């Protein structure tokens, strides 16, 4: 499909939807919709530095990708980073606590280059430690200590955030923010992704978040700091509401829809019950009502002025496309109604609008990529 024609057509579609949406919003009671302290950013997670291995493991985000995002109306990218990716260490053995401080300047400069390119296309950049010293929701790297229980890990965590804050000391909070650690939880075995996890004790999360925010704001008191929800991003963190730290929710609920047959999220993925929306899935009836209950604490948090954004959302490619679209349409409608922005995981790949490898989608060619136009139009609508 010719690019200019596509942009024109989808632009007309979006304009029509916007007019209808404006009328619908106007019909709501003013008390229903509260101002969110954070802008209603919408965009994608970029996985260039997601792996603990040095950059190059994942295909890099290019200038064309940013141009497409901008032309399609997106203004936000979240960059989840595994801190070992920018360390100068011996990768043939487990990392030591001392090596956590061995910054590889050339590797850090590659992250700088991605941030600069995003800013060229007017994207707000959210830097996130997907793997922080002592914690990651994913297996695949042996940590030398535990972020939630060891002071040495917390000191290293603050060191890394101070480094990033210093590099972007002069950048406006309108252009960059710092998302402390991805999807916190207490896990019985951090090297087993199926190990049971539970919430980080509130006082512990407060201590770690407050220390990191202080390390960041030492360089610029106006830096914007964001904390992912507790219990793997699901729960509001009441213990930090007074700390001027925004909070990030998730758009993966319920997992029976978003992570259908995903091997990292299911112990027996091949026998997962077929997803429906709405409908009976296993022993639960899944519906928009359950979504509204799930997001109610986040909506109330935004109304209190804490600032809320959905840092990750989307659906793995094994969920039937019609089910995915029906469910995700409800997710986005709830978030959008309350002025909460979102970032899809990811732009190109299994969760993305490009090259998702779904088997039940009629793709359109987009400069050699396979474009899920229906998914893109749903995102643009909100």
Coordinates of C-alpha atoms in Angstrom, one line a residue:
X1 CA 0.0 0.0 0.0
X2 CA 1.4 3.4 -1.0
X3 CA 2.5 5.2 2.2
X4 CA 1.1 8.6 1.5
X5 CA -2.3 7.2 0.6
X6 CA -2.4 5.1 3.7
X7 CA -1.6 8.0 6.0
X8 CA -4.3 10.1 4.3
X9 CA -7.0 7.4 4.6
X10 CA -6.2 6.5 8.2
X11 CA -6.1 10.2 9.0
X12 CA -9.6 10.7 7.7
X13 CA -10.7 7.6 9.8
X14 CA -9.1 9.0 12.9
X15 CA -10.7 12.4 12.4
X16 CA -14.2 10.8 12.2
X17 CA -13.6 8.8 15.3
X18 CA -12.2 11.8 17.1
X19 CA -15.4 13.8 16.4
X20 CA -17.6 10.9 17.6
X21 CA -15.4 10.5 20.6
X22 CA -15.6 14.1 21.5
X23 CA -19.4 14.1 21.4
X24 CA -19.5 11.0 23.6
X25 CA -17.1 12.4 26.1
X26 CA -19.1 15.6 26.3
X27 CA -22.1 13.6 27.3
X28 CA -20.4 12.2 30.4
X29 CA -20.8 13.9 33.7
X30 CA -17.8 16.2 34.5
X31 CA -17.2 14.4 37.7
X32 CA -16.5 11.1 35.9
X33 CA -13.4 12.3 34.1
X34 CA -10.6 13.6 36.1
X35 CA -7.4 15.2 34.9
X36 CA -4.4 13.0 34.8
X37 CA -1.1 14.7 35.9
X38 CA 0.8 12.9 33.2
X39 CA 0.1 13.6 29.5
X40 CA -1.8 11.0 27.6
X41 CA 1.2 9.7 25.8
X42 CA 0.8 6.8 23.5
X43 CA 3.5 4.7 21.8
X44 CA 5.6 1.7 22.1
X45 CA 8.4 -0.1 24.0
X46 CA 11.6 -0.4 22.0
X47 CA 13.7 -3.5 22.8
X48 CA 17.1 -2.5 21.5
X49 CA 18.7 -2.9 25.0
X50 CA 16.3 -5.4 26.5
X51 CA 18.8 -8.2 26.6
X52 CA 21.6 -8.5 29.2
X53 CA 23.9 -9.0 26.3
X54 CA 25.5 -6.0 24.6
X55 CA 23.5 -4.1 22.0
X56 CA 23.1 -6.0 18.7
X57 CA 21.1 -8.9 20.1
X58 CA 17.9 -7.2 19.0
X59 CA 17.4 -5.5 15.6
X60 CA 17.9 -1.8 16.2
X61 CA 15.2 0.8 15.9
X62 CA 15.9 3.0 12.8
X63 CA 15.1 6.5 11.9
X64 CA 12.4 5.2 9.5
X65 CA 10.7 3.5 12.5
X66 CA 10.5 6.8 14.4
X67 CA 9.2 8.6 11.3
X68 CA 6.4 6.1 11.0
X69 CA 5.5 6.3 14.6
X70 CA 5.4 10.1 14.4
X71 CA 3.4 10.1 11.2
X72 CA 0.9 7.7 12.7
X73 CA 0.3 10.0 15.6
X74 CA 2.4 8.5 18.4
X75 CA 4.5 10.6 20.8
X76 CA 6.1 8.2 23.3
X77 CA 8.7 5.4 23.5
X78 CA 9.7 3.4 26.6
X79 CA 13.2 1.9 26.5
X80 CA 13.5 -1.1 28.8
X81 CA 17.1 -1.6 29.5
X82 CA 19.0 -4.5 31.1
X83 CA 21.8 -2.9 33.0
X84 CA 24.4 -5.6 32.1
X85 CA 24.0 -4.6 28.4
X86 CA 26.0 -1.4 29.2
X87 CA 28.7 -2.9 31.5
X88 CA 32.2 -3.9 30.6
X89 CA 32.3 -7.4 32.2
X90 CA 33.4 -10.9 31.7
X91 CA 30.3 -12.6 30.4
X92 CA 31.6 -16.1 30.7
X93 CA 30.9 -16.2 34.4
X94 CA 28.4 -14.8 36.9
X95 CA 28.7 -11.0 37.6
X96 CA 30.2 -9.9 40.9
X97 CA 28.9 -6.9 43.0
X98 CA 32.0 -4.9 42.1
X99 CA 31.4 -5.4 38.4
X100 CA 28.0 -3.8 38.6
X101 CA 29.7 -0.5 38.6
X102 CA 31.9 -1.1 35.5
X103 CA 30.1 1.2 33.0
X104 CA 31.0 0.7 29.3
X105 CA 30.9 4.3 28.0
X106 CA 30.6 3.2 24.3
X107 CA 27.6 1.0 25.2
X108 CA 25.9 3.9 27.1
X109 CA 26.5 6.1 24.1
X110 CA 24.5 3.8 22.0
X111 CA 21.5 4.3 24.3
X112 CA 22.2 8.1 24.1
X113 CA 21.9 7.8 20.3
X114 CA 18.5 6.1 20.5
X115 CA 17.3 8.8 22.9
X116 CA 18.5 11.6 20.7
X117 CA 16.8 10.0 17.6
X118 CA 13.5 9.7 19.5
X119 CA 13.7 13.3 20.5
X120 CA 14.3 14.3 16.9
X121 CA 10.9 12.9 16.2
X122 CA 9.2 14.6 19.2
X123 CA 8.9 11.4 21.2
X124 CA 8.9 11.5 25.0
X125 CA 11.4 8.9 26.2
X126 CA 10.9 6.8 29.3
X127 CA 14.1 5.1 30.3
X128 CA 13.4 2.0 32.3
X129 CA 15.7 -0.5 34.1
X130 CA 14.0 -3.7 33.0
X131 CA 16.8 -5.5 34.8
X132 CA 18.1 -3.5 37.8
X133 CA 21.0 -4.5 40.1
X134 CA 19.5 -7.3 42.1
X135 CA 16.1 -7.8 40.3
X136 CA 14.4 -8.7 37.1
X137 CA 11.0 -10.2 36.4
X138 CA 12.7 -12.4 33.7
X139 CA 15.2 -15.2 34.2
X140 CA 18.3 -15.4 32.1
X141 CA 21.0 -13.7 34.2
X142 CA 22.4 -14.4 37.6
X143 CA 22.2 -11.4 40.0
X144 CA 24.8 -11.1 42.7
X145 CA 22.2 -9.9 45.3
X146 CA 18.6 -9.0 45.9
X147 CA 17.4 -5.4 45.3
X148 CA 14.7 -5.6 48.0
X149 CA 16.7 -7.1 50.8
X150 CA 20.4 -6.1 50.3
X151 CA 21.7 -2.6 50.8
X152 CA 24.6 -3.2 48.4
X153 CA 22.1 -3.8 45.6
X154 CA 20.1 -0.7 46.6
X155 CA 23.3 1.4 46.5
X156 CA 24.1 0.1 43.1
X157 CA 20.6 0.8 41.9
X158 CA 21.0 4.5 43.0
X159 CA 24.4 4.7 41.3
X160 CA 22.9 3.6 38.0
X161 CA 20.0 6.0 38.2
X162 CA 22.2 8.9 39.2
X163 CA 24.4 8.2 36.2
X164 CA 21.4 8.3 33.8
X165 CA 20.0 11.5 35.5
X166 CA 23.4 13.2 35.2
X167 CA 23.6 12.3 31.4
X168 CA 20.2 14.0 30.9
X169 CA 20.5 16.7 33.5
X170 CA 19.5 19.5 31.1
X171 CA 16.6 17.6 29.3
X172 CA 13.1 18.8 30.1
X173 CA 10.7 16.4 31.9
X174 CA 8.5 16.9 28.9
X175 CA 11.0 15.0 26.9
X176 CA 12.4 12.4 29.3
X177 CA 11.3 10.4 32.4
X178 CA 12.9 7.7 34.5
X179 CA 10.9 4.5 35.1
X180 CA 12.7 2.9 38.1
X181 CA 12.4 -0.8 37.8
X182 CA 10.2 -3.0 35.7
X183 CA 7.3 -4.9 37.4
X184 CA 8.5 -5.3 41.0
X185 CA 7.7 -8.4 43.0
X186 CA 9.2 -10.7 45.6
X187 CA 10.1 -14.0 44.0
X188 CA 11.1 -17.2 45.7
X189 CA 13.6 -18.0 43.0
X190 CA 14.7 -15.1 40.7
X191 CA 16.2 -17.6 38.2
X192 CA 12.9 -19.3 37.7
X193 CA 10.3 -17.3 35.7
X194 CA 7.5 -19.6 36.9
X195 CA 8.5 -19.2 40.6
X196 CA 5.6 -17.7 42.7
X197 CA 5.8 -14.0 43.1
X198 CA 4.1 -11.7 45.6
X199 CA 4.0 -8.0 46.3
X200 CA 7.1 -6.2 47.6
X201 CA 6.3 -5.0 51.1
X202 CA 5.1 -1.4 50.9
X203 CA 7.7 0.0 53.2
X204 CA 10.5 -1.7 51.3
X205 CA 9.3 -0.4 47.9
X206 CA 9.0 3.1 49.4
X207 CA 12.6 3.0 50.7
X208 CA 14.0 1.8 47.3
X209 CA 11.9 4.2 45.2
X210 CA 12.6 7.2 47.4
X211 CA 16.4 6.5 47.4
X212 CA 16.4 6.2 43.6
X213 CA 14.3 9.3 43.1
X214 CA 16.6 11.3 45.4
X215 CA 19.6 10.1 43.4
X216 CA 17.9 11.2 40.2
X217 CA 16.7 14.6 41.5
X218 CA 20.2 15.3 42.9
X219 CA 21.0 16.2 39.3
X220 CA 17.8 17.9 38.4
X221 CA 15.0 18.5 40.9
X222 CA 12.5 18.6 38.1
X223 CA 13.2 15.2 36.7
X224 CA 10.1 13.1 36.2
X225 CA 10.3 9.8 38.1
X226 CA 7.9 6.8 37.5
X227 CA 7.4 3.7 39.5
X228 CA 5.9 0.5 38.1
X229 CA 2.9 -0.9 40.0
X230 CA 3.6 -3.5 42.7
X231 CA 2.9 -7.2 42.2
X232 CA 4.4 -7.3 38.7
X233 CA 2.9 -3.9 37.7
X234 CA -0.7 -4.7 38.7
X235 CA -1.2 -2.9 42.0
X236 CA -1.2 0.8 42.9
X237 CA 1.6 1.7 45.5
X238 CA -0.2 3.7 48.2
X239 CA 3.1 4.0 50.2
X240 CA 4.7 6.4 47.6
X241 CA 1.8 8.7 46.7
X242 CA 3.3 11.5 48.8
X243 CA 6.8 11.3 47.0
X244 CA 5.9 13.0 43.8
X245 CA 6.5 9.8 41.8
X246 CA 4.1 8.9 39.1
X247 CA 3.0 5.3 38.7
X248 CA 2.8 2.9 35.8
X249 CA 0.1 0.2 35.4
X250 CA -0.1 -2.6 32.9
X251 CA -2.5 -3.6 30.1
X252 CA -2.2 -7.4 30.3
X253 CA -5.2 -8.3 32.4
X254 CA -6.5 -10.9 32.3
X255 CA -3.4 -13.0 31.3
X256 CA -5.7 -15.7 29.9
X257 CA -6.2 -13.3 27.0
X258 CA -2.9 -11.3 26.8
X259 CA -0.6 -14.3 27.3
X260 CA -2.5 -17.2 25.8
X261 CA 0.0 -20.1 25.3
X262 CA 3.0 -17.9 26.2
X263 CA 5.6 -20.3 27.6
X264 CA 7.0 -17.7 30.0
X265 CA 3.6 -17.1 31.5
X266 CA 2.1 -20.6 31.6
X267 CA 3.5 -23.8 33.0
X268 CA 1.4 -25.8 30.6
X269 CA 0.8 -23.5 27.6
X270 CA -0.4 -26.1 25.2
X271 CA -3.4 -26.9 27.4
X272 CA -4.4 -23.3 28.2
X273 CA -8.2 -22.8 27.8
X274 CA -9.2 -21.1 24.5
X275 CA -9.7 -17.4 25.1
X276 CA -13.0 -15.6 24.5
X277 CA -14.0 -11.9 25.1
X278 CA -16.4 -11.7 26.6
X279 CA -17.0 -15.3 27.6
X280 CA -16.3 -18.2 29.9
X281 CA -12.5 -19.1 30.0
X282 CA -11.7 -21.9 32.3
X283 CA -13.4 -21.2 35.6
X284 CA -13.9 -17.5 35.0
X285 CA -16.3 -15.4 33.0
X286 CA -14.2 -12.6 31.3
X287 CA -15.9 -9.3 30.7
X288 CA -15.5 -5.6 30.4
X289 CA -16.8 -5.3 34.0
X290 CA -13.8 -7.2 35.4
X291 CA -11.5 -4.8 33.5
X292 CA -13.3 -1.8 35.0
X293 CA -12.8 -3.2 38.5
X294 CA -9.2 -3.9 37.7
X295 CA -8.4 -0.3 36.6
X296 CA -10.6 1.4 39.2
X297 CA -7.7 1.9 41.7
X298 CA -5.5 3.3 38.9
X299 CA -8.3 5.7 37.9
X300 CA -8.7 6.8 41.5
X301 CA -4.9 7.3 41.8
X302 CA -4.9 9.6 38.7
X303 CA -7.8 11.5 40.2
X304 CA -5.7 12.1 43.3
X305 CA -3.0 13.8 41.2
X306 CA -0.3 11.1 41.3
X307 CA 0.0 10.8 37.6
X308 CA -0.6 7.4 35.8
X309 CA 0.6 5.9 32.6
X310 CA 0.3 2.3 31.2
X311 CA 3.9 1.5 30.5
X312 CA 3.3 -1.9 28.9
X313 CA 0.2 -3.4 27.2
X314 CA -0.8 -5.7 24.4
X315 CA -1.3 -9.3 23.5
X316 CA 1.0 -12.2 22.4
X317 CA 0.4 -13.5 18.9
X318 CA -1.3 -16.8 19.8
X319 CA -4.6 -15.2 20.9
X320 CA -7.1 -15.2 18.1
X321 CA -7.1 -11.8 16.5
X322 CA -10.8 -11.0 16.9
X323 CA -10.6 -11.9 20.6
X324 CA -7.5 -9.7 21.0
X325 CA -9.1 -6.8 19.2
X326 CA -12.4 -7.0 21.2
X327 CA -10.5 -7.2 24.6
X328 CA -7.9 -4.6 23.8
X329 CA -10.5 -2.2 22.5
X330 CA -12.1 -2.3 25.9
X331 CA -8.7 -1.9 27.6
X332 CA -7.8 1.2 25.6
X333 CA -11.3 2.7 25.9
X334 CA -11.1 2.5 29.7
X335 CA -7.7 4.0 29.8
X336 CA -8.4 6.7 27.2
X337 CA -11.7 7.7 28.9
X338 CA -9.6 8.6 32.0
X339 CA -6.8 10.3 30.0
X340 CA -4.3 7.5 30.7
X341 CA -1.8 6.9 28.0
X342 CA -0.2 3.7 27.0
X343 CA 2.9 2.0 25.4
X344 CA 2.4 -1.3 23.5
X345 CA 5.0 -4.0 23.9
X346 CA 6.4 -3.8 21.2
X347 CA 6.5 -1.9 17.9
X348 CA 8.0 -4.6 15.7
X349 CA 7.6 -8.2 16.9
X350 CA 5.2 -10.7 18.5
X351 CA 3.1 -8.0 20.3
X352 CA 3.5 -5.3 17.6
X353 CA 1.8 -3.6 14.8
X354 CA 4.6 -4.8 12.5
X355 CA 5.7 -8.4 11.9
X356 CA 3.7 -9.9 14.7
X357 CA 3.7 -13.3 13.0
X358 CA 0.0 -13.9 13.7
X359 CA -1.5 -16.5 11.5
X360 CA -5.0 -15.1 11.3
X361 CA -4.3 -11.6 10.1
X362 CA -4.5 -10.3 6.5
X363 CA -1.3 -8.1 6.6
X364 CA -0.5 -5.2 4.3
X365 CA 3.0 -4.7 3.1
X366 CA 4.7 -1.7 4.7
X367 CA 8.2 -1.2 3.3
X368 CA 9.0 -4.9 3.6
X369 CA 7.3 -5.2 6.9
X370 CA 3.9 -6.9 7.6
X371 CA 1.5 -4.3 8.9
X372 CA -1.5 -5.2 11.0
X373 CA -3.6 -2.3 9.8
X374 CA -6.6 -3.1 12.0
X375 CA -4.5 -3.1 15.1
X376 CA -2.8 0.2 14.1
X377 CA -6.2 1.8 13.5
X378 CA -7.4 0.7 16.9
X379 CA -4.3 2.4 18.5
X380 CA -4.8 5.5 16.5
X381 CA -8.4 5.7 17.5
X382 CA -7.4 6.1 21.2

